[in-house]
């Protein structure tokens, strides 16, 4: 299908041409075609809302779940009695104040509205968009226009005609370019069929403004959290993962200085960052999309979807996003970011402390970890986590299988011994395997840590620094020890000869390596285990104390 492009960005120019374009778009719509239209919030994918067949095509073009109803776009409140019934006077009060504008009202559905538009519900969503071009097109079409956001289902909404073209070219009859959307997030959805009225989706009209006019509003659960599959939000669309770029997103909440620092600690070279303008300079090593100044919510709303979309053409493995607080438009912007993250949220203000321990064999890492346990800490054995995901994660198995073709048995299970042989004493092969492992291990570890309670945690990882796991740590600690002491310790511990002990130590990285790369060092030159234990206890007590203070007061 060829998609027609109507340029209506400048409505002060050639009047004849403008009228022709509006007439053509209106006619296409009236006759059952799909035309993307500009609104002040986001671009909509329009069809004649009274024509069930046309509306069905919207669902096909977007790949939208059938149970997700559409908003009917009207030219004003005078159309309400045609498509709604039992209209409360409050609807007119709201329309008088906020229409045309980013407010969608849920009302009882009238008989003219087909099941396709409302997904079979007894209610219908209505709004009057504030865009002169689209109002003219609806008037021309003479019918209410059903229009969801013009993105492919699940992707960020479109705030420019170019973004619509990316998602919809070849699938719909036309795209009307009315310039970039000035609001940038979708309309606020308010359910007026219950008492008190209920906010189903935060959007371009802040709830505070609604409450000022009509009093208290209830907030639907779906606004602040992800619904479980059994739960039914009142706006069916709120239950789906949404607005998502291809790379996984983590939203970091809390005061901006704190969230920026938290992101800084976690972001690696392959990370993308969405941040307020003031913090962009902190992320010179990352791909950055700015949201606008910290205090400028209008700009944040305008930019949020473009920022999310931009990452789909950038090589990023993961995305961290700063999050505005929930006042004013911040509720809508934060909600879009959190939905993009599948509600994967990290509290920058939390008092979780993560230590990463590394160092060569015989230096005293196990004793140090034991001391941390004694201080109430939890130890995460990264090798154990590796083995768990190796057994469970099909994507990681696939990645390994394509690089090491022989290591899967005919029944599809992984032959770990064979994999071990493949990389044993072959540096390049081992590095290749490690790169695959780290790609899955680091995010998994991050997820596990995020799911834990506040408190003290220690990562036990030989490859802490090479894997990138050090990035999730508040501090990395090198456990070092003079070679002669290490030789004696592992001879006694593992019952091996001096020659073999020296060979094992020689095969590992030297202390200087760990010393140079870690944040701090705990040197074990104690003669007895008890002595080292006491020293480690003092060391970690002090370290934890100073991290706590730093988290509370900032650095
Ligand atoms: O700003 C906007 O509202 C944009 C522009 C194009 O107008 N439109 C938009 O549509 O965001 P869409 O389809 O992406 O989101 C509509 C939301 C969905 O979450 C849907 O479940 C909800 O409105 N909705 C529609 N009809 C409903 C109803 N009768 N009851 C409850 N929720 C409804
Ligand atoms: Mg949408």
Coordinates of C-alpha atoms and ligand atoms in Angstrom, one line a residue:
X1 CA 0.0 0.0 0.0
X2 CA 1.2 3.5 -0.8
X3 CA 0.9 5.9 2.2
X4 CA 0.0 9.4 1.2
X5 CA 1.8 12.2 3.0
X6 CA -0.1 15.4 3.6
X7 CA 2.0 18.3 4.6
X8 CA 0.0 20.6 6.9
X9 CA 2.7 21.9 9.1
X10 CA 2.2 25.5 7.9
X11 CA -1.5 26.5 7.8
X12 CA -0.8 30.1 7.0
X13 CA 0.4 29.3 3.5
X14 CA -1.5 28.3 0.3
X15 CA -5.2 28.3 1.5
X16 CA -6.4 26.3 -1.5
X17 CA -3.8 23.6 -1.1
X18 CA -4.5 23.3 2.6
X19 CA -8.2 23.0 2.1
X20 CA -7.6 20.3 -0.5
X21 CA -5.4 18.3 1.8
X22 CA -7.9 18.5 4.6
X23 CA -10.7 17.5 2.3
X24 CA -8.8 14.5 1.0
X25 CA -7.8 13.3 4.5
X26 CA -11.5 13.8 5.6
X27 CA -12.8 11.8 2.6
X28 CA -10.3 9.0 3.1
X29 CA -11.5 8.7 6.7
X30 CA -15.1 8.9 5.9
X31 CA -14.7 6.1 3.3
X32 CA -13.1 3.6 5.7
X33 CA -9.4 4.5 5.3
X34 CA -6.8 4.8 8.0
X35 CA -5.1 8.2 8.3
X36 CA -2.7 9.3 11.0
X37 CA -3.6 12.6 12.4
X38 CA -1.7 15.2 14.5
X39 CA -3.0 16.1 17.9
X40 CA -1.5 18.2 20.7
X41 CA -0.7 15.1 22.7
X42 CA 0.7 12.5 20.3
X43 CA -0.2 11.4 16.7
X44 CA -3.3 9.3 16.4
X45 CA -4.1 6.6 13.9
X46 CA -7.6 7.6 12.8
X47 CA -10.5 5.7 11.3
X48 CA -14.2 6.3 11.1
X49 CA -15.2 5.5 14.6
X50 CA -18.7 4.4 13.6
X51 CA -17.5 1.9 11.0
X52 CA -16.6 -1.4 12.6
X53 CA -14.7 -2.6 9.6
X54 CA -12.5 0.4 9.4
X55 CA -11.8 0.3 13.2
X56 CA -10.8 -3.4 12.9
X57 CA -8.1 -2.3 10.4
X58 CA -6.6 -0.1 13.1
X59 CA -6.0 -3.1 15.3
X60 CA -4.3 -4.9 12.4
X61 CA -2.1 -2.0 11.5
X62 CA -0.9 -1.5 15.1
X63 CA -0.8 -5.2 16.1
X64 CA -3.0 -4.0 19.0
X65 CA -4.7 -6.5 21.3
X66 CA -8.4 -6.8 20.5
X67 CA -9.5 -6.1 24.1
X68 CA -8.1 -2.6 24.1
X69 CA -10.7 0.0 23.3
X70 CA -10.1 3.3 21.4
X71 CA -10.8 6.9 22.0
X72 CA -13.4 8.7 19.9
X73 CA -12.2 12.1 18.8
X74 CA -14.9 14.7 18.5
X75 CA -15.1 18.4 17.5
X76 CA -16.6 19.4 20.8
X77 CA -19.1 18.7 23.6
X78 CA -22.1 19.3 21.3
X79 CA -21.4 15.8 19.8
X80 CA -21.6 14.0 23.2
X81 CA -25.4 13.2 23.2
X82 CA -25.0 11.5 19.8
X83 CA -22.5 8.9 21.1
X84 CA -22.9 8.8 24.9
X85 CA -25.9 8.4 27.3
X86 CA -26.6 9.3 30.9
X87 CA -24.1 12.1 30.6
X88 CA -23.4 13.7 34.0
X89 CA -23.3 17.5 34.1
X90 CA -19.7 17.3 35.3
X91 CA -18.8 16.1 31.8
X92 CA -20.0 19.4 30.4
X93 CA -18.2 21.4 33.1
X94 CA -15.0 19.6 32.3
X95 CA -15.4 20.0 28.6
X96 CA -16.1 23.7 28.9
X97 CA -12.9 24.2 30.8
X98 CA -10.5 21.7 29.2
X99 CA -11.7 21.0 25.6
X100 CA -10.2 21.2 23.2
X101 CA -7.3 19.7 25.1
X102 CA -5.6 16.6 26.6
X103 CA -8.6 15.2 28.6
X104 CA -10.3 12.0 27.7
X105 CA -13.6 11.2 29.5
X106 CA -15.1 7.8 29.9
X107 CA -18.9 7.9 29.6
X108 CA -21.7 5.5 29.1
X109 CA -21.7 4.3 25.5
X110 CA -24.4 5.3 23.0
X111 CA -26.0 2.9 20.5
X112 CA -24.3 4.3 17.4
X113 CA -20.8 3.3 18.6
X114 CA -19.8 -0.2 17.4
X115 CA -18.3 -2.9 19.6
X116 CA -15.0 -2.7 17.6
X117 CA -14.4 0.9 19.0
X118 CA -15.1 0.1 22.6
X119 CA -13.9 -3.5 22.6
X120 CA -17.3 -4.5 23.7
X121 CA -17.4 -2.3 26.8
X122 CA -20.6 -0.5 27.9
X123 CA -18.6 2.7 28.1
X124 CA -16.8 4.9 25.5
X125 CA -13.8 7.2 25.7
X126 CA -14.2 10.6 24.2
X127 CA -12.0 13.6 23.7
X128 CA -11.7 16.8 21.7
X129 CA -8.1 17.2 20.5
X130 CA -6.6 20.7 20.4
X131 CA -5.1 20.8 16.9
X132 CA -6.6 23.0 14.2
X133 CA -5.8 20.6 11.4
X134 CA -7.3 17.6 13.0
X135 CA -10.4 19.5 14.1
X136 CA -10.9 20.6 10.5
X137 CA -10.4 17.0 9.3
X138 CA -12.9 15.6 11.7
X139 CA -15.4 18.3 10.7
X140 CA -14.8 17.4 7.1
X141 CA -15.2 13.7 7.8
X142 CA -18.5 14.4 9.6
X143 CA -18.0 11.4 11.9
X144 CA -16.2 10.9 15.2
X145 CA -12.7 9.6 14.6
X146 CA -11.5 6.6 16.6
X147 CA -7.8 7.0 17.1
X148 CA -5.2 5.2 19.3
X149 CA -1.7 6.5 19.3
X150 CA -0.1 6.0 15.9
X151 CA 2.7 3.7 17.0
X152 CA 3.1 0.0 16.5
X153 CA 1.6 -1.6 19.7
X154 CA 4.1 -1.7 22.5
X155 CA 6.4 0.9 21.0
X156 CA 6.8 4.5 22.3
X157 CA 4.0 6.8 21.0
X158 CA 4.8 9.1 18.0
X159 CA 5.2 12.8 18.5
X160 CA 6.3 13.6 14.9
X161 CA 5.0 12.5 11.5
X162 CA 8.4 11.0 10.8
X163 CA 8.0 8.7 13.8
X164 CA 4.6 7.7 12.4
X165 CA 6.1 7.0 9.0
X166 CA 8.7 4.7 10.7
X167 CA 5.9 2.6 12.2
X168 CA 3.1 2.8 9.7
X169 CA 4.4 3.5 6.2
X170 CA 2.8 1.0 3.8
X171 CA 0.2 -0.1 6.3
X172 CA -2.2 2.9 6.1
X173 CA -3.7 5.2 3.5
X174 CA -2.3 8.5 4.8
X175 CA -0.2 10.5 7.2
X176 CA -1.1 14.1 8.0
X177 CA 1.9 16.1 9.2
X178 CA 0.9 18.8 11.6
X179 CA 4.3 19.4 13.1
X180 CA 5.7 18.1 16.3
X181 CA 3.2 17.6 19.2
X182 CA 3.3 20.3 21.7
X183 CA 2.2 18.3 24.8
X184 CA 4.1 15.1 24.0
X185 CA 2.3 12.7 26.3
X186 CA -1.1 11.3 25.7
X187 CA -4.3 12.7 27.2
X188 CA -5.3 12.2 30.8
X189 CA -8.1 9.6 31.1
X190 CA -10.8 10.3 33.6
X191 CA -13.6 7.8 34.3
X192 CA -16.9 9.7 34.9
X193 CA -19.0 6.6 35.2
X194 CA -18.0 6.1 38.9
X195 CA -17.9 8.3 42.0
X196 CA -15.6 9.9 42.8
X197 CA -14.3 10.1 39.2
X198 CA -11.3 8.0 38.7
X199 CA -8.0 8.7 37.0
X200 CA -7.2 5.8 34.7
X201 CA -4.2 7.3 33.0
X202 CA -2.1 10.3 33.9
X203 CA -1.5 12.5 30.9
X204 CA -1.1 15.9 29.4
X205 CA -3.6 17.5 31.8
X206 CA -2.3 17.3 35.4
X207 CA -4.7 15.8 38.0
X208 CA -4.1 18.8 40.2
X209 CA -5.9 20.9 37.6
X210 CA -8.8 18.5 37.4
X211 CA -9.1 18.4 41.2
X212 CA -9.1 22.1 41.4
X213 CA -12.3 22.2 39.3
X214 CA -14.2 19.0 40.4
X215 CA -12.7 18.0 43.8
X216 CA -11.0 14.7 44.8
X217 CA -10.2 12.1 42.2
X218 CA -9.5 8.4 42.8
X219 CA -6.4 7.1 41.2
X220 CA -6.6 3.7 39.6
X221 CA -4.0 1.1 40.7
X222 CA -2.6 0.6 37.3
X223 CA -1.3 4.2 37.3
X224 CA 1.4 3.4 39.8
X225 CA 2.2 -0.2 39.3
X226 CA 2.2 -3.1 37.0
X227 CA -0.9 -5.2 37.1
X228 CA -0.6 -8.9 37.5
X229 CA -2.1 -10.9 34.6
X230 CA -5.2 -11.8 36.6
X231 CA -6.0 -8.2 37.5
X232 CA -8.2 -6.0 35.2
X233 CA -7.4 -2.3 35.1
X234 CA -10.3 -0.1 34.2
X235 CA -8.4 1.1 31.2
X236 CA -7.6 -2.1 29.4
X237 CA -4.5 -0.5 27.8
X238 CA -2.8 0.1 31.1
X239 CA -2.0 -3.6 31.6
X240 CA 0.3 -3.9 28.7
X241 CA 4.0 -3.3 28.6
X242 CA 4.2 -0.2 26.7
X243 CA 6.4 2.6 25.2
X244 CA 9.3 0.2 25.3
X245 CA 12.5 0.5 23.3
X246 CA 14.2 -2.7 22.4
X247 CA 16.9 -2.5 25.2
X248 CA 15.6 -3.1 28.7
X249 CA 15.0 0.1 30.7
X250 CA 15.6 0.8 34.4
X251 CA 14.0 3.8 36.0
X252 CA 15.9 5.4 38.8
X253 CA 13.8 7.4 41.2
X254 CA 14.8 9.8 43.9
X255 CA 16.3 13.3 44.1
X256 CA 18.0 14.0 40.7
X257 CA 21.5 14.4 42.3
X258 CA 21.1 11.0 43.9
X259 CA 19.6 9.2 40.9
X260 CA 22.3 10.6 38.6
X261 CA 25.0 9.3 41.0
X262 CA 23.3 5.9 41.1
X263 CA 23.1 5.7 37.3
X264 CA 26.7 6.8 37.1
X265 CA 27.7 3.9 39.3
X266 CA 25.8 1.4 37.2
X267 CA 26.2 2.6 33.6
X268 CA 28.8 1.0 31.5
X269 CA 30.1 1.8 28.0
X270 CA 27.2 -0.1 26.4
X271 CA 24.5 1.7 28.4
X272 CA 22.1 4.4 27.4
X273 CA 21.1 7.2 29.7
X274 CA 18.0 9.4 29.8
X275 CA 18.7 12.3 32.1
X276 CA 17.8 15.9 32.8
X277 CA 20.0 18.4 30.9
X278 CA 21.9 19.4 34.1
X279 CA 23.4 15.9 34.5
X280 CA 24.3 15.1 30.8
X281 CA 27.9 16.0 31.5
X282 CA 28.3 13.1 33.9
X283 CA 27.7 10.5 31.2
X284 CA 30.3 11.3 28.6
X285 CA 31.0 7.5 28.3
X286 CA 27.4 6.7 27.5
X287 CA 24.8 7.3 24.9
X288 CA 22.7 10.1 26.3
X289 CA 19.2 11.4 25.5
X290 CA 18.3 14.5 27.5
X291 CA 14.8 15.1 28.8
X292 CA 15.1 18.8 29.2
X293 CA 15.9 20.9 32.3
X294 CA 15.1 19.4 35.7
X295 CA 12.5 22.1 36.4
X296 CA 10.9 22.2 33.0
X297 CA 8.1 19.6 32.9
X298 CA 6.7 20.7 29.6
X299 CA 9.9 20.0 27.8
X300 CA 10.2 16.7 29.6
X301 CA 6.8 15.7 28.4
X302 CA 7.6 16.8 24.8
X303 CA 10.8 14.8 24.7
X304 CA 10.1 11.6 26.6
X305 CA 8.9 9.5 23.7
X306 CA 11.6 10.7 21.3
X307 CA 14.2 9.9 23.9
X308 CA 12.9 6.4 24.2
X309 CA 12.6 5.9 20.5
X310 CA 16.1 7.3 19.8
X311 CA 17.7 4.3 21.5
X312 CA 16.3 1.9 18.9
X313 CA 18.8 3.2 16.4
X314 CA 21.6 3.4 18.9
X315 CA 23.8 0.4 19.9
X316 CA 22.8 0.1 23.6
X317 CA 22.4 -3.0 25.8
X318 CA 20.4 -1.3 28.6
X319 CA 18.9 2.1 29.4
X320 CA 18.8 4.0 32.7
X321 CA 16.4 6.8 33.1
X322 CA 16.1 9.6 35.7
X323 CA 12.5 10.2 36.7
X324 CA 10.7 13.4 37.6
X325 CA 8.7 13.4 40.8
X326 CA 5.0 12.9 40.5
X327 CA 3.8 16.5 40.7
X328 CA 2.1 18.1 37.7
X329 CA 3.1 16.6 34.4
X330 CA 5.7 14.6 36.2
X331 CA 3.1 11.9 37.0
X332 CA 2.5 11.3 33.3
X333 CA 6.2 11.5 32.3
X334 CA 7.2 9.2 35.1
X335 CA 4.4 6.8 34.3
X336 CA 5.5 6.5 30.6
X337 CA 9.1 5.9 31.7
X338 CA 8.1 3.3 34.3
X339 CA 5.8 1.5 31.8
X340 CA 8.7 1.5 29.3
X341 CA 10.7 -0.2 32.1
X342 CA 8.0 -2.7 32.8
X343 CA 8.0 -1.1 36.2
X344 CA 11.6 -2.1 36.8
X345 CA 12.3 0.7 39.2
X346 CA 15.3 1.4 41.4
X347 CA 15.2 3.7 44.4
X348 CA 18.3 5.9 44.4
X349 CA 17.5 6.8 48.0
X350 CA 17.6 3.3 49.3
X351 CA 20.1 2.3 51.9
X352 CA 21.3 -0.8 50.1
X353 CA 25.1 -1.2 50.2
X354 CA 26.8 -3.5 47.7
X355 CA 30.4 -4.5 48.1
X356 CA 32.3 -6.3 45.4
X357 CA 35.2 -8.5 46.6
X358 CA 37.9 -9.9 44.3
X359 CA 41.5 -11.1 44.5
X360 CA 43.7 -14.1 43.9
X361 CA 43.5 -17.5 45.6
X362 CA 44.9 -17.8 49.1
X363 CA 44.6 -14.0 49.8
X364 CA 41.7 -14.3 52.2
X365 CA 38.6 -13.6 50.2
X366 CA 36.6 -16.3 51.9
X367 CA 37.5 -15.1 55.4
X368 CA 36.6 -11.5 54.4
X369 CA 33.2 -12.7 53.0
X370 CA 32.7 -14.5 56.3
X371 CA 33.4 -11.3 58.2
X372 CA 30.8 -9.5 56.1
X373 CA 28.2 -12.2 56.9
X374 CA 29.1 -11.6 60.6
X375 CA 28.2 -7.9 60.1
X376 CA 24.7 -9.0 58.9
X377 CA 25.6 -9.0 55.2
X378 CA 24.4 -11.4 52.5
X379 CA 26.9 -12.9 50.1
X380 CA 26.0 -13.5 46.5
X381 CA 28.2 -16.2 44.9
X382 CA 28.4 -15.1 41.2
X383 CA 29.7 -18.4 40.1
X384 CA 26.6 -20.0 41.5
X385 CA 24.4 -17.5 39.7
X386 CA 26.3 -18.2 36.5
X387 CA 25.6 -21.9 36.8
X388 CA 21.9 -21.2 37.4
X389 CA 21.4 -19.1 34.3
X390 CA 23.5 -21.5 32.3
X391 CA 21.0 -24.2 33.2
X392 CA 17.9 -22.1 32.7
X393 CA 18.4 -19.3 30.2
X394 CA 17.6 -20.4 26.7
X395 CA 18.9 -17.3 25.1
X396 CA 22.3 -17.6 26.7
X397 CA 22.4 -21.3 25.7
X398 CA 21.6 -20.3 22.1
X399 CA 24.4 -17.7 22.2
X400 CA 26.8 -20.2 23.5
X401 CA 25.6 -22.8 21.0
X402 CA 26.2 -20.6 18.0
X403 CA 29.8 -19.8 19.1
X404 CA 30.6 -23.3 20.4
X405 CA 28.6 -25.6 18.0
X406 CA 29.7 -28.9 19.5
X407 CA 28.8 -28.4 23.1
X408 CA 25.1 -29.3 23.0
X409 CA 24.1 -32.9 23.1
X410 CA 21.6 -34.2 20.5
X411 CA 18.8 -33.8 23.0
X412 CA 19.6 -30.1 23.3
X413 CA 21.1 -30.1 26.8
X414 CA 24.5 -28.4 27.4
X415 CA 27.5 -30.6 27.9
X416 CA 29.4 -28.5 30.4
X417 CA 32.4 -30.7 30.5
X418 CA 32.8 -30.4 26.8
X419 CA 32.4 -26.6 27.0
X420 CA 35.1 -26.7 29.7
X421 CA 37.5 -28.5 27.3
X422 CA 36.7 -26.1 24.5
X423 CA 38.0 -23.2 26.4
X424 CA 40.6 -24.8 28.7
X425 CA 44.0 -23.3 28.0
X426 CA 42.7 -21.4 25.0
X427 CA 42.7 -17.8 25.9
X428 CA 40.8 -16.4 23.0
X429 CA 38.1 -19.1 23.2
X430 CA 37.7 -18.4 27.0
X431 CA 37.4 -14.7 26.4
X432 CA 34.7 -15.3 23.8
X433 CA 32.8 -17.5 26.3
X434 CA 33.2 -14.9 29.0
X435 CA 31.8 -12.1 26.9
X436 CA 28.7 -14.2 26.3
X437 CA 28.4 -15.1 30.0
X438 CA 28.9 -11.5 31.2
X439 CA 26.2 -10.2 28.9
X440 CA 23.6 -12.3 30.7
X441 CA 25.2 -12.5 34.1
X442 CA 25.5 -8.8 34.8
X443 CA 21.9 -7.9 34.2
X444 CA 20.7 -11.0 36.0
X445 CA 22.7 -10.0 39.0
X446 CA 21.4 -6.5 38.8
X447 CA 17.8 -7.8 38.8
X448 CA 18.5 -10.1 41.8
X449 CA 20.0 -7.3 43.7
X450 CA 17.2 -4.9 42.9
X451 CA 14.7 -7.5 44.2
X452 CA 16.4 -7.7 47.6
X453 CA 15.6 -5.8 50.7
X454 CA 17.8 -2.9 51.9
X455 CA 20.9 -3.9 53.7
X456 CA 24.5 -5.0 53.2
X457 CA 25.4 -7.3 50.2
X458 CA 28.7 -8.7 49.0
X459 CA 29.5 -10.1 45.6
X460 CA 31.9 -12.9 45.5
X461 CA 33.3 -12.9 41.9
X462 CA 36.6 -13.9 40.5
X463 CA 35.9 -11.8 37.4
X464 CA 34.3 -8.9 39.2
X465 CA 36.3 -6.3 37.3
X466 CA 36.3 -8.0 33.8
X467 CA 32.6 -8.8 33.8
X468 CA 31.4 -5.3 34.6
X469 CA 29.8 -6.5 37.8
X470 CA 31.9 -3.9 39.6
X471 CA 29.5 -1.3 38.2
X472 CA 26.7 -2.3 40.5
X473 CA 28.9 -2.0 43.5
X474 CA 29.2 0.9 45.9
X475 CA 32.8 -0.2 46.4
X476 CA 35.1 -2.7 45.0
X477 CA 37.6 -4.2 47.3
X478 CA 40.9 -6.0 46.4
X479 CA 41.9 -8.6 48.8
X480 CA 45.7 -8.9 48.5
X481 CA 48.4 -10.7 50.3
X482 CA 52.2 -11.3 50.0
X483 CA 52.9 -14.2 47.8
X484 CA 54.9 -16.2 50.4
X485 CA 52.0 -16.1 52.8
X486 CA 49.6 -17.2 50.0
X487 CA 51.8 -20.1 49.1
X488 CA 51.8 -21.3 52.7
X489 CA 48.1 -20.9 53.1
X490 CA 47.0 -22.8 50.0
X491 CA 49.5 -25.6 50.7
X492 CA 47.9 -26.1 54.0
X493 CA 44.3 -25.5 52.9
X494 CA 44.4 -27.7 49.7
X495 CA 47.1 -30.2 50.8
X496 CA 49.3 -29.5 47.8
X497 CA 53.0 -29.2 47.1
X498 CA 54.8 -25.9 47.3
X499 CA 55.6 -26.2 43.6
X500 CA 52.0 -26.7 42.6
X501 CA 50.9 -23.8 44.9
X502 CA 53.4 -21.5 43.2
X503 CA 52.2 -22.6 39.8
X504 CA 48.5 -21.8 40.7
X505 CA 49.4 -18.4 42.1
X506 CA 51.6 -17.7 39.0
X507 CA 48.7 -18.5 36.7
X508 CA 46.6 -15.7 38.3
X509 CA 46.6 -12.0 38.0
X510 CA 49.1 -10.3 40.4
X511 CA 48.0 -8.2 43.3
X512 CA 49.0 -5.0 41.5
X513 CA 46.3 -5.7 39.0
X514 CA 43.5 -5.8 41.6
X515 CA 45.1 -3.0 43.6
X516 CA 45.1 -0.7 40.5
X517 CA 41.5 -1.4 39.5
X518 CA 39.6 -1.6 42.8
X519 CA 38.3 1.3 44.9
X520 CA 40.1 0.0 48.0
X521 CA 42.4 -2.7 49.2
X522 CA 42.4 -5.0 52.2
X523 CA 45.9 -6.4 52.6
X524 CA 46.2 -9.7 54.4
X525 CA 49.6 -9.9 55.9
X526 CA 48.5 -11.4 59.1
X527 CA 50.1 -14.5 60.5
X528 CA 46.9 -16.1 61.7
X529 CA 43.4 -16.3 60.5
X530 CA 42.1 -14.7 63.7
X531 CA 44.3 -11.7 63.3
X532 CA 43.1 -11.2 59.7
X533 CA 39.5 -11.7 60.8
X534 CA 39.8 -8.9 63.3
X535 CA 41.5 -6.6 60.8
X536 CA 38.8 -7.3 58.2
X537 CA 36.1 -6.7 60.8
X538 CA 37.5 -3.2 61.5
X539 CA 38.0 -2.5 57.8
X540 CA 34.5 -3.4 56.7
X541 CA 32.8 -1.8 59.7
X542 CA 34.5 1.5 58.9
X543 CA 33.9 1.1 55.1
X544 CA 30.1 0.4 55.6
X545 CA 29.9 3.4 57.9
X546 CA 31.5 5.8 55.4
X547 CA 29.3 4.5 52.6
X548 CA 26.2 5.1 54.7
X549 CA 27.2 8.6 55.5
X550 CA 27.9 9.3 51.9
X551 CA 24.5 8.0 50.9
X552 CA 22.8 10.1 53.5
X553 CA 24.6 13.3 52.8
X554 CA 25.8 13.0 49.3
X555 CA 29.4 13.4 48.2
Ligands
LIG1 O1 -3.7 11.6 23.7 C1 -4.4 10.6 23.5 O2 -5.3 10.2 24.2 C2 -4.0 9.9 22.2 C3 -4.3 10.8 21.0 C4 -4.1 10.2 19.7 O3 -5.6 11.3 21.1 N1 -4.6 8.6 22.0 C5 -4.3 7.5 22.8 O4 -5.0 6.4 22.5 O5 -3.4 7.6 23.6 P1 -4.5 5.0 22.9 O6 -5.4 4.0 22.2 O7 -3.1 4.8 22.7 O8 -4.9 4.9 24.4 C6 -6.2 4.9 24.8 C7 -6.4 4.3 26.2 C8 -6.1 2.9 26.4 O9 -5.4 2.6 27.5 C9 -7.5 2.3 26.5 O10 -7.5 1.1 27.2 C10 -8.2 3.4 27.2 O11 -7.7 4.5 26.6 N2 -9.7 3.3 26.9 C11 -10.3 3.5 25.8 N3 -11.7 3.3 25.9 C12 -11.9 3.0 27.2 C13 -13.0 2.8 28.0 N4 -14.2 2.7 27.5 N5 -12.9 2.5 29.3 C14 -11.6 2.6 29.9 N6 -10.5 2.8 29.2 C15 -10.6 3.1 27.9
LIG2 MG1 -1.1 4.2 22.9

